Coordinates of C-alpha atoms in Angstrom, one line a residue:
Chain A
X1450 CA -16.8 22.6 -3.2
X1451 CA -13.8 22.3 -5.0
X1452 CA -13.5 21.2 -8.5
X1453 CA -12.6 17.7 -10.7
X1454 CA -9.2 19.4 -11.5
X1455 CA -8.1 21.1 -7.7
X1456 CA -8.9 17.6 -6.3
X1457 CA -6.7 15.6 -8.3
X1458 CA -3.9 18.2 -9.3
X1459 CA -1.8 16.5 -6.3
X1460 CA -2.4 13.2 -7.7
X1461 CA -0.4 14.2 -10.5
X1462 CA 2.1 16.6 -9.0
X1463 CA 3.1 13.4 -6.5
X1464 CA 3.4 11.6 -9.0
X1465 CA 5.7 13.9 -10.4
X1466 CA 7.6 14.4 -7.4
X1467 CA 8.2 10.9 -6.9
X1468 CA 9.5 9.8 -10.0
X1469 CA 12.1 13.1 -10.1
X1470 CA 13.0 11.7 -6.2
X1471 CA 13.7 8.5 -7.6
X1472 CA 16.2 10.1 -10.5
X1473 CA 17.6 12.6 -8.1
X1474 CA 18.6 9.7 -5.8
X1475 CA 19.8 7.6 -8.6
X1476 CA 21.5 10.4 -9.8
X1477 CA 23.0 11.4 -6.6
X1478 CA 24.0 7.4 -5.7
X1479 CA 25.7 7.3 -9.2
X1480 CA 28.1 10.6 -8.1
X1481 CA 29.2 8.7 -4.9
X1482 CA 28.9 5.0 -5.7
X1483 CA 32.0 3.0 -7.6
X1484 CA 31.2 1.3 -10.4
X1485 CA 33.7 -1.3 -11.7
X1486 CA 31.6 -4.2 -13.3
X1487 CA 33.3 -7.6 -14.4
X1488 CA 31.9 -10.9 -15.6
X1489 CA 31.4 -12.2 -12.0
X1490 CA 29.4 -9.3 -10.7
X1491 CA 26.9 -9.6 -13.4
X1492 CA 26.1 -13.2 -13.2
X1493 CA 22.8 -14.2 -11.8
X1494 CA 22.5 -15.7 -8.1
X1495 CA 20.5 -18.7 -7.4
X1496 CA 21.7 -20.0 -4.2
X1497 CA 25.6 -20.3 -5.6
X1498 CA 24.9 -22.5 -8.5
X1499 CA 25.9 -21.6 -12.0
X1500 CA 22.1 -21.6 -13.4
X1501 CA 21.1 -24.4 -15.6
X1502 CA 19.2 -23.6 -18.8
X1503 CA 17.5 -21.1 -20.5
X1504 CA 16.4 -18.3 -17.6
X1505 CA 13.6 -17.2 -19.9
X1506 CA 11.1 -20.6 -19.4
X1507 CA 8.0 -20.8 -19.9
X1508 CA 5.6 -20.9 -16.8
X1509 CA 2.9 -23.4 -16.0
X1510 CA -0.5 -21.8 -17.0
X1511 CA -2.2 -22.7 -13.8
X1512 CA -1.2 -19.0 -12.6
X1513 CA -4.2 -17.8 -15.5
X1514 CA -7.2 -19.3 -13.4
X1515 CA -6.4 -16.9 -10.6
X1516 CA -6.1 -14.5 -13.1
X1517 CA -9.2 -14.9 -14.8
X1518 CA -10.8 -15.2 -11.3
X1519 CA -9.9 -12.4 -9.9
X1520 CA -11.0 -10.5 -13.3
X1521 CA -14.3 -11.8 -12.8
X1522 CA -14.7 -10.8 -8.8
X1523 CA -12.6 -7.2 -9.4
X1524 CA -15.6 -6.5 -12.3
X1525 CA -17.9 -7.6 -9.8
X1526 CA -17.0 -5.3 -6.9
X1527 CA -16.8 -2.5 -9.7
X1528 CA -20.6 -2.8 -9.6
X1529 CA -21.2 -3.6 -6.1
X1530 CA -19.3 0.2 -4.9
X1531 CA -21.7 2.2 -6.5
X1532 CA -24.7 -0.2 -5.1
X1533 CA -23.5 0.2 -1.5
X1534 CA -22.8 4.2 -2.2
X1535 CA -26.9 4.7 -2.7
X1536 CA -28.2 1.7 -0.7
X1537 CA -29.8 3.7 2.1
X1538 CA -31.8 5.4 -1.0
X1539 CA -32.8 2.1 -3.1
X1540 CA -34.1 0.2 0.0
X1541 CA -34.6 -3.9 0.7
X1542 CA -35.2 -4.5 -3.3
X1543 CA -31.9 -3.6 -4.3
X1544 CA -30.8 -5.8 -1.5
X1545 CA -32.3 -9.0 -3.5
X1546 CA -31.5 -7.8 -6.6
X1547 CA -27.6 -7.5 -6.1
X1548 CA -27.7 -10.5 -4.2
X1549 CA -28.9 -12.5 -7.1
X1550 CA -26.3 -11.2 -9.1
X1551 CA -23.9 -12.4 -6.1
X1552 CA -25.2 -15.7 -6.1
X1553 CA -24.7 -16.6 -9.7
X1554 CA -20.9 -15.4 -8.8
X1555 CA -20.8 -17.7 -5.7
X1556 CA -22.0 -20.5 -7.9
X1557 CA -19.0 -19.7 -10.5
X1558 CA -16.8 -19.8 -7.4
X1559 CA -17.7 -23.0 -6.1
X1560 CA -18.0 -24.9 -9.3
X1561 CA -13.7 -23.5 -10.0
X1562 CA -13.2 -24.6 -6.7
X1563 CA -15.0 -28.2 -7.3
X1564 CA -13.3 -28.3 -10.7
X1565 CA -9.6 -27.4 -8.9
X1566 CA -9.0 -24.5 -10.7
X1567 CA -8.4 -22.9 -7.8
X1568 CA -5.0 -25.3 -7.4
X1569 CA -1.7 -24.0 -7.3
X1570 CA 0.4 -26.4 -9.0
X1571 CA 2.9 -28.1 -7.4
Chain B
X698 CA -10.8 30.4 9.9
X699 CA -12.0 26.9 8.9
X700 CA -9.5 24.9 6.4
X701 CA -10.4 21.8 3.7
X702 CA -7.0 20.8 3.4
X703 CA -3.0 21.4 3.2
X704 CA -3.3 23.4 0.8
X705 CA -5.9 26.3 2.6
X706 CA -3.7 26.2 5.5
X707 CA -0.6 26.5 3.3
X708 CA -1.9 29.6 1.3
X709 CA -3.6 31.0 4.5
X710 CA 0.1 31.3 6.1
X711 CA 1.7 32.6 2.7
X712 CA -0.9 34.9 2.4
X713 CA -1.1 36.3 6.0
X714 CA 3.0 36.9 5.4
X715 CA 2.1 38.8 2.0
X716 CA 4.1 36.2 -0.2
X717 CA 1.3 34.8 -1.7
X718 CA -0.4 38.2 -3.2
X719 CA 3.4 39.0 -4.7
X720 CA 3.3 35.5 -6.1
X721 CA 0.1 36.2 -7.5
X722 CA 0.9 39.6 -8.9
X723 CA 4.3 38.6 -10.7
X724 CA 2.7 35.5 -12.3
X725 CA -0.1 37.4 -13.4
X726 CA 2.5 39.9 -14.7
X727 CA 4.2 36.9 -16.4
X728 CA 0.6 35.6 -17.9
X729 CA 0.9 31.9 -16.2
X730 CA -1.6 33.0 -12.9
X731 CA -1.5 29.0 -12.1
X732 CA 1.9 29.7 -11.3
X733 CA 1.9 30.2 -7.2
X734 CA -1.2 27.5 -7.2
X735 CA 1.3 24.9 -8.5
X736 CA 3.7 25.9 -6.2
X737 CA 1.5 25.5 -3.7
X738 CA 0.8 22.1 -4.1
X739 CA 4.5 21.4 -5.2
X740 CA 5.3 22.2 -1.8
X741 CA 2.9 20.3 -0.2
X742 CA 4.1 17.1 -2.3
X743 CA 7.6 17.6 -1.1
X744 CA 6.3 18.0 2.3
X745 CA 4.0 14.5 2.2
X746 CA 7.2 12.9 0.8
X747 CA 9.3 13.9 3.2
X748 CA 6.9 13.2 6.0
X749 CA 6.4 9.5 4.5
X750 CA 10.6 9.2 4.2
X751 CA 10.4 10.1 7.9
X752 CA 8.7 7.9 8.6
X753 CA 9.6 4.9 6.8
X754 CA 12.7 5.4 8.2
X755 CA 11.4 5.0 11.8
X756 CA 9.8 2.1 10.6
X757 CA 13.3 0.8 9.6
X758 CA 14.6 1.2 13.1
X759 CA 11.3 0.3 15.2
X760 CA 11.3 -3.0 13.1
X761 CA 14.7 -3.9 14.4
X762 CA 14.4 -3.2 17.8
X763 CA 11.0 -5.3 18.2
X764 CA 12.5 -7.7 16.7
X765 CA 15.8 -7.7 18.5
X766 CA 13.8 -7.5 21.5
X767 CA 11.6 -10.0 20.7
X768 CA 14.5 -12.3 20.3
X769 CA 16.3 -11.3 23.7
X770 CA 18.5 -8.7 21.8
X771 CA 19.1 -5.6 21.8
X772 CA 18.6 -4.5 17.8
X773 CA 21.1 -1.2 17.0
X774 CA 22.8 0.4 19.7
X775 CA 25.7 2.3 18.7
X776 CA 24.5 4.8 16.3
X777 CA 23.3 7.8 19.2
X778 CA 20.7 6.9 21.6
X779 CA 19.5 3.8 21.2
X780 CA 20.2 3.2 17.6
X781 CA 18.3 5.7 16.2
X782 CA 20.3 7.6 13.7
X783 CA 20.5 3.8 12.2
X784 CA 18.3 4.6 9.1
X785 CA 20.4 7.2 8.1
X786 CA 23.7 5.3 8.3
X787 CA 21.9 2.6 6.0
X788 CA 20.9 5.1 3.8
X789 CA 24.6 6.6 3.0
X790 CA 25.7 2.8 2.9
X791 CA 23.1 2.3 0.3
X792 CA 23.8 5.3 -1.5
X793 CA 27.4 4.5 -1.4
X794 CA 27.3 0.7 -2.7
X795 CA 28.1 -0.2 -6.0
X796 CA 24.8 -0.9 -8.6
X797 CA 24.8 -4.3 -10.2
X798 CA 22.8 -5.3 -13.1
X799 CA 22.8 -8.9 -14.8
X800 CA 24.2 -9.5 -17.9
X801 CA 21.3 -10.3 -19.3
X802 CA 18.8 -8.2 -17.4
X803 CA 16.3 -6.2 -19.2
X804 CA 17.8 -3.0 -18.8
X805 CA 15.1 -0.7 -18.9
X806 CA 12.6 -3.0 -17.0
X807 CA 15.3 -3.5 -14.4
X808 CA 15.6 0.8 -14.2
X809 CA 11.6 1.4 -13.8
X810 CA 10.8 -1.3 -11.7
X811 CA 11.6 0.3 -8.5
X812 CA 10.0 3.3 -9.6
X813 CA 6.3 1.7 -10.3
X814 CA 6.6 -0.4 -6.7
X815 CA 7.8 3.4 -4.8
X816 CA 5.5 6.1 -6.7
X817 CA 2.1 4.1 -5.8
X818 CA 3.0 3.8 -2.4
X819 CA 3.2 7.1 -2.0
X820 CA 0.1 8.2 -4.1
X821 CA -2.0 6.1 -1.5
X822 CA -1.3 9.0 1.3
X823 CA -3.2 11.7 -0.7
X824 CA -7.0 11.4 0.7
X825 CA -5.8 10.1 3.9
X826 CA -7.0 12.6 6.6
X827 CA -3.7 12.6 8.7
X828 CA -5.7 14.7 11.3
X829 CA -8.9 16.7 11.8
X830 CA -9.5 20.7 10.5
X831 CA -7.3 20.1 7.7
X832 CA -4.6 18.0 7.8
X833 CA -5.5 16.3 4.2
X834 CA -3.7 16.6 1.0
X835 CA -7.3 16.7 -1.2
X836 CA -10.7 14.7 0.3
X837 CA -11.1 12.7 -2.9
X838 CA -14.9 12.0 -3.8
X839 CA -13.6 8.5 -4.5
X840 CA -11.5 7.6 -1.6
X841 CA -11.3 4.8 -0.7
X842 CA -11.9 3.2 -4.5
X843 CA -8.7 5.6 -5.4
X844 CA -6.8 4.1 -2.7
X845 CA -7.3 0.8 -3.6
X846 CA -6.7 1.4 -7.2
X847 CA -3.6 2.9 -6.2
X848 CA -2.4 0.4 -4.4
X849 CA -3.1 -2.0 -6.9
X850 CA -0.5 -0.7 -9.4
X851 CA 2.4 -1.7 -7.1
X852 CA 2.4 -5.6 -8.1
X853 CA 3.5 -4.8 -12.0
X854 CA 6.7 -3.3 -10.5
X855 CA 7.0 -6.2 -8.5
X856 CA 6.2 -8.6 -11.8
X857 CA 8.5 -6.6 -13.7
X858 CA 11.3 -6.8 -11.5
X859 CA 11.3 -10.3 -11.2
X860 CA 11.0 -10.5 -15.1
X861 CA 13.6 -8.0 -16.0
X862 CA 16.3 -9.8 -13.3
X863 CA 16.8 -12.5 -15.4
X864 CA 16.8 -15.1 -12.9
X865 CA 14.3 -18.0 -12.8
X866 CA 14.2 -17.5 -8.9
X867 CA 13.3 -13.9 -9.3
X868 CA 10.4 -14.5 -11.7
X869 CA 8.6 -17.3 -9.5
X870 CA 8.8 -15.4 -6.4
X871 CA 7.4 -12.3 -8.6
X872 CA 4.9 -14.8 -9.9
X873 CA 3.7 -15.7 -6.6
X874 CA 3.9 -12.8 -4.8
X875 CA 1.6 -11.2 -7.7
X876 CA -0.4 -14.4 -7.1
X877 CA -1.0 -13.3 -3.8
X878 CA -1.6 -9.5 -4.2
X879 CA -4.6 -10.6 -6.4
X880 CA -5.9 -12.8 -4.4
X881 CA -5.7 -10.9 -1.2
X882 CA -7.0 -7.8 -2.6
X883 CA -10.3 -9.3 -3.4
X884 CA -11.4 -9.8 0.4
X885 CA -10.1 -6.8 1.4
X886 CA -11.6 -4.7 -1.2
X887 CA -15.3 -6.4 -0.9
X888 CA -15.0 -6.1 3.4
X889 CA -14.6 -2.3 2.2
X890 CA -18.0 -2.7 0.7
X891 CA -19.6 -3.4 4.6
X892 CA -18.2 -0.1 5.6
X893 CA -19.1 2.2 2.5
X894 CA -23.1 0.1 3.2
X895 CA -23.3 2.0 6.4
X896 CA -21.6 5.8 5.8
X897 CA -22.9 5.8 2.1
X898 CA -20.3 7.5 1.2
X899 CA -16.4 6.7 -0.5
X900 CA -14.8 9.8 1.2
X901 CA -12.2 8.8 3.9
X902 CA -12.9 12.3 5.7
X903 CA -16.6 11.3 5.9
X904 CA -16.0 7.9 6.8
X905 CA -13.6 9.3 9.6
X906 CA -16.2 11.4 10.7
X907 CA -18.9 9.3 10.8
X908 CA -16.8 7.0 13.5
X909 CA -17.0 10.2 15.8
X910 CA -19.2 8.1 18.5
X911 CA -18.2 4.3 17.8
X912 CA -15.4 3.2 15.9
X913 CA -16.2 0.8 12.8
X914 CA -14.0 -2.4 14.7
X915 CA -17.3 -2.8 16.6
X916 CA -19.9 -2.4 13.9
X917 CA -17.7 -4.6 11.6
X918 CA -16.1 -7.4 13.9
X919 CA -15.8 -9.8 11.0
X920 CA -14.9 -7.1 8.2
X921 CA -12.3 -6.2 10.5
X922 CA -10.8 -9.7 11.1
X923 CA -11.1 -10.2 7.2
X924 CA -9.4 -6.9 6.5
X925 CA -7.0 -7.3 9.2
X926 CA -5.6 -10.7 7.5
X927 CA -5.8 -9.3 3.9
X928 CA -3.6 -6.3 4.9
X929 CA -0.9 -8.6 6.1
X930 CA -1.2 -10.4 2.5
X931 CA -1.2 -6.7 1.1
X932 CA 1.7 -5.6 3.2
X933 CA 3.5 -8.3 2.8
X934 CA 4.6 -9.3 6.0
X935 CA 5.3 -12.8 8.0
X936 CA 3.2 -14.9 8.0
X937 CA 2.4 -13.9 4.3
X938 CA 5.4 -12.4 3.1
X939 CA 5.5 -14.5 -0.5
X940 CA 7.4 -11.5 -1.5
X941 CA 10.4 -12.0 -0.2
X942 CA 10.3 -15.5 0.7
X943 CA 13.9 -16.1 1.5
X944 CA 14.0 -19.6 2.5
X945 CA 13.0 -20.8 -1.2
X946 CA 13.8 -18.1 -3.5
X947 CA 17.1 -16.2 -1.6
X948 CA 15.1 -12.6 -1.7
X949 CA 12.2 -13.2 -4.2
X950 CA 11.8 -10.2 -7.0
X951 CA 14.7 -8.2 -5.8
X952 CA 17.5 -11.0 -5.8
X953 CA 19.2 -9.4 -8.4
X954 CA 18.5 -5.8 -6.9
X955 CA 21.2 -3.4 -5.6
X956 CA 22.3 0.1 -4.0
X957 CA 19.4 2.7 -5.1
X958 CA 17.3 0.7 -6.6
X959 CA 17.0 -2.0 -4.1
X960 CA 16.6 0.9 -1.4
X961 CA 13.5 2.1 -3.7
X962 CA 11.9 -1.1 -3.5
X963 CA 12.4 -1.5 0.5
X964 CA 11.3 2.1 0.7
X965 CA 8.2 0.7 -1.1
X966 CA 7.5 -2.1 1.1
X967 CA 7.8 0.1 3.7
X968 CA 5.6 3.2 3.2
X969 CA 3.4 0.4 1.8
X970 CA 3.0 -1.0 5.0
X971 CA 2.6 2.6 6.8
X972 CA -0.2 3.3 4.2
X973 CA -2.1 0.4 4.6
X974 CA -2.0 0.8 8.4
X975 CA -3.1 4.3 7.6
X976 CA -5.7 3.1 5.9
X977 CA -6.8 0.5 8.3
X978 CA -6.7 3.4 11.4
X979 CA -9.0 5.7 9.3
X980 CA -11.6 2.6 8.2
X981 CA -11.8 0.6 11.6
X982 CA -10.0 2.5 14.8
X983 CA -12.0 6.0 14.0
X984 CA -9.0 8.1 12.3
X985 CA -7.6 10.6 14.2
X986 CA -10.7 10.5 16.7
X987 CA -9.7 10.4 20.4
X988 CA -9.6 12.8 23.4
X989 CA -8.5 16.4 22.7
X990 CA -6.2 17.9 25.3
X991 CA -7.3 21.6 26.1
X992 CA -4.7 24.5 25.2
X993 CA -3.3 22.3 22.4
X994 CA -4.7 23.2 19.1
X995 CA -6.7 20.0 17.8
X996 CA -5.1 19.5 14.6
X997 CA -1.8 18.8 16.6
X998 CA -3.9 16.3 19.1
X999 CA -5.6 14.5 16.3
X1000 CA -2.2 14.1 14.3
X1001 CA -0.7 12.4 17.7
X1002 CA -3.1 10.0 18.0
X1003 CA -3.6 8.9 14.1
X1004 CA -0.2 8.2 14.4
X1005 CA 0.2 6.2 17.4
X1006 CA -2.3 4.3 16.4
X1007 CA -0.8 3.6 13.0
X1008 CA 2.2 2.6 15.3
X1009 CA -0.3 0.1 17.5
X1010 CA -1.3 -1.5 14.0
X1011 CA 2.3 -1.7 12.5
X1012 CA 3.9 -3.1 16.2
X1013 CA 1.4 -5.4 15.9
X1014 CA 2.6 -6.5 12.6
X1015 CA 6.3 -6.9 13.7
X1016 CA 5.2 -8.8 16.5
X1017 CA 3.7 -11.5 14.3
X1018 CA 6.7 -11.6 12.4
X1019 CA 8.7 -12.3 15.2
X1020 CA 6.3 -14.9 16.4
X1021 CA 4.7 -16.8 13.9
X1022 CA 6.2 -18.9 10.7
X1023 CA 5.7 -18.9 7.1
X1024 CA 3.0 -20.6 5.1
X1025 CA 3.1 -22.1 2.1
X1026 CA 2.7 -20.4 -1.2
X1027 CA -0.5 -23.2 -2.3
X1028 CA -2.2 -22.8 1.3
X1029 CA -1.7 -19.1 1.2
X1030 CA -3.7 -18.4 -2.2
X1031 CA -6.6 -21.6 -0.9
X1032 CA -7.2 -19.1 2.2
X1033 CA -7.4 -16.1 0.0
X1034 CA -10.5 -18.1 -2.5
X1035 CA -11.7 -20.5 -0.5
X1036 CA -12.1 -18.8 3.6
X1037 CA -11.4 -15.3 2.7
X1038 CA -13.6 -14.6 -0.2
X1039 CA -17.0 -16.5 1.2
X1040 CA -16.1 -14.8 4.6
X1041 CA -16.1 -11.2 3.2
X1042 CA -19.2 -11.6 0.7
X1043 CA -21.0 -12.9 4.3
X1044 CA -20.1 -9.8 5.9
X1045 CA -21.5 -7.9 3.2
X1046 CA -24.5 -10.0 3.3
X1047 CA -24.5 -9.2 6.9
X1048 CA -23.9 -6.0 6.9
X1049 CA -26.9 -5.1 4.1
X1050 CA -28.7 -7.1 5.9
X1051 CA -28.7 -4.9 8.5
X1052 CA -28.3 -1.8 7.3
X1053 CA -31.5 -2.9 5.2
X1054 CA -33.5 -3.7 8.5
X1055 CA -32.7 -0.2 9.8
X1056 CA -30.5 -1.5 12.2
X1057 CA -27.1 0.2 11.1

């Protein structure tokens, strides 16, 4: 059995050896590449227009129901993993029991869905 | 000799050639006796990255040619046989070309970005077992859950990106493509939920294990269909490729993206999709179960065949791209809520049902 620490030292030392990758390579591209900037090059692209307006605008809030939903259901499956880990132990009562719990969920889902929450403005 | 992971097999061979016992001895000499541990697993980092740049870049060419074939091509052909020294010639071009930045970017956004869409995607591969007696980075008590966290994280590079470019385009397609990572993920991770009812366990070496005598497509037709379409959202591929979207929003979150750091975020997408078909071989096709060949040691056998069929899954992918169109950004997120989600929390019902009943 190994322990908490052996387990997840990798976790940590990828993470380490992918973010020095990702300098080395920057570092590496920046030795080779030329780099002559003007005013042209650093102008933003959209389709060949010069962009009209602020590019900082403010988006429609619609996107913060999917947000909020998906909160709800990610919480929910939070509870649900460690219910399916020991299910063969708890047996047909834990069964109902989280399916209860689902059903109040279901009933949130269909009453954003009835309400259009759900919508992705057009 | 019976190994856990890369890392037993690593030491065993350092230590059988005596390197590891002088490691040992001049670290303990030097007071820091973690010393040749952490290079141990240093190495075996370098080796999983290189392994995944491998094959990402196969990916790169094997993506061309189905598609040029698929379209009565012929994909690369000069570069040596076949095309296939192709990824490395767009590497040097990529390293070579010159890296623009908008005026008005956000200039340390812009910078990180690419690093928080590459460094998830390659944490996914650590408790993936690549092959049997060993072949495993570290079997991680929480598999599966750590893999999907993992995953997870790559969408804030991808809303950061788009944010940071400056350019409305950019930010609506990173809006919608984080739409859609959401949404997707919620199916996929809840048709998890029917597998993890019947093994009872989160670790992807048990759950590989337990598919010794059927594979899980069989016991979870519906989780598999559900899982299937959700890793195409995840993976971001035609028909739901919302990341990229290059009909309305010229490239999506990388528009404004060039040389390195664009190449980080393609070599995201791209080990992306090789971990997620990684993932989907070790949940539903039985991991790297299949025939062993005598006289070949089985950890060489049961590499082979994880990866062809990671290469099944990810042909599979390119050949929807080449044959089927886009949707739409509103239908796209109604078939994540409103098919999707019902159809996975059936299959769990399903699935309990059963395994309730004794029958699973």
């Amino acid at each position: 059995m190994m322990s908490v620490t052996d387990n997840y030292l990798p976790v940590a030392m990828l993470t380490f050896v992918g973010v020095a990758f990702v300098f080395i390579a920057l570092f590496l591209s920046r030795v080779v590449r030329p780099s002559a900037p003007s005013d042209v090059k650093t102008e933003i692209y959209e389709c060949g227009e010069v962009t009209i307006g602020d590019t900082k605008f403010h988006h429609n809030l619609q996107y913060y129901m999917y947000a909020i939903a998906f909160l709800i259901f990610d919480v929910e499956m939070a509870f649900m993993y460690p219910w399916a880990v020991h299910f063969k132990n708890l047996g047909f009562i834990a069964f109902v029991e989280m399916f209860i719990f689902i059903g109040i969920l279901v009933i949130g889902l269909i009453y954003l869905v009835k309400k259009e929450a759900l919508k992705w403005a057009q | 000799m019976i190994f856990e992971n890369i890392y037993d097999i690593i030491a065993f061979i350092l230590s059988s050639a005596g390197i590891l016992q002088r490691m040992q001895s001049y670290s303990d000499a030097l007071g820091i006796p973690i010393a040749p541990k952490l290079i141990i697993i240093l190495v075996e980092s370098a080796l999983l990255l290189v392994g995944v740049a491998l094959m990402v870049m196969f990916l790169t060419w094997m993506e061309r040619k189905v598609l040029g074939h698929a379209q009565a091509r012929l994909g690369p052909m000069i570069t040596w046989y076949h095309g296939l020294l192709q990824p490395i010639v767009d590497g040097v071009k990529l390293l070579s070309k010159e890296d623009l930045m908008p005026r008005r970017a956000d200039k340390w956004l812009f910078f990180i970005a690419p690093m928080i869409a590459f460094v998830p995607a390659l944490l996914v591969f650590i408790p993936i077992p690549f092959g049997c007696c060993g072949a495993i980075i570290s079997d991680l008590p929480m598999g599966i859950l750590y893999v999907m966290a993992v995953s997870a994280i790559s969408p804030i590079g991808i809303l950061i990106g788009g944010w940071a470019s400056d350019n409305k385009y950019s930010l609506l397609g990173a809006l919608r493509a984080a739409a859609q990572d959401l949404s997707y993920e919620i199916p996929m991770v809840l048709t998890i939920i029917g597998i993890v009812l019947i093994t009872g366990s989160l670790s992807l070496q048990e759950i590989v294990e337990f598919q010794d005598k059927i594979w899980f497509v069989f016991l979870q037709p519906l989780g598999f269909i559900i899982f299937l379409v959700a890793a195409i959202a995840e993976m971001s591929r035609i028909p739901f490729d919302l990341h990229e979207s290059e009909s309305e929003f010229v490239a999506g979150f990388f528009t404004e993206y060039s040389g390195m750091k664009f190449a980080f975020f393609f070599l995201a997408e791209y080990a992306h999709l090789f971990g997620i078909a990684a993932i989907m071989t070790t949940l539903y096709f039985g991991g790297w179960h299949g025939p062993m060949i005598p006289m070949i040691p089985p950890i060489i056998t049961s590499i082979v065949w994880f990866t062809l069929k990671v290469l099944v899954i990810i042909f599979f992918t390119m050949w929807l791209r080449a044959t089927v169109p886009r949707v739409r950004v509103d239908q796209i997120l109604d078939i994540g809520w409103k098919v999707m989600l019902p159809l996975a929390l059936f299959n769990v019902f399903i699935t309990g049902l059963l395994v309730a009943g004794g029958v699973l």
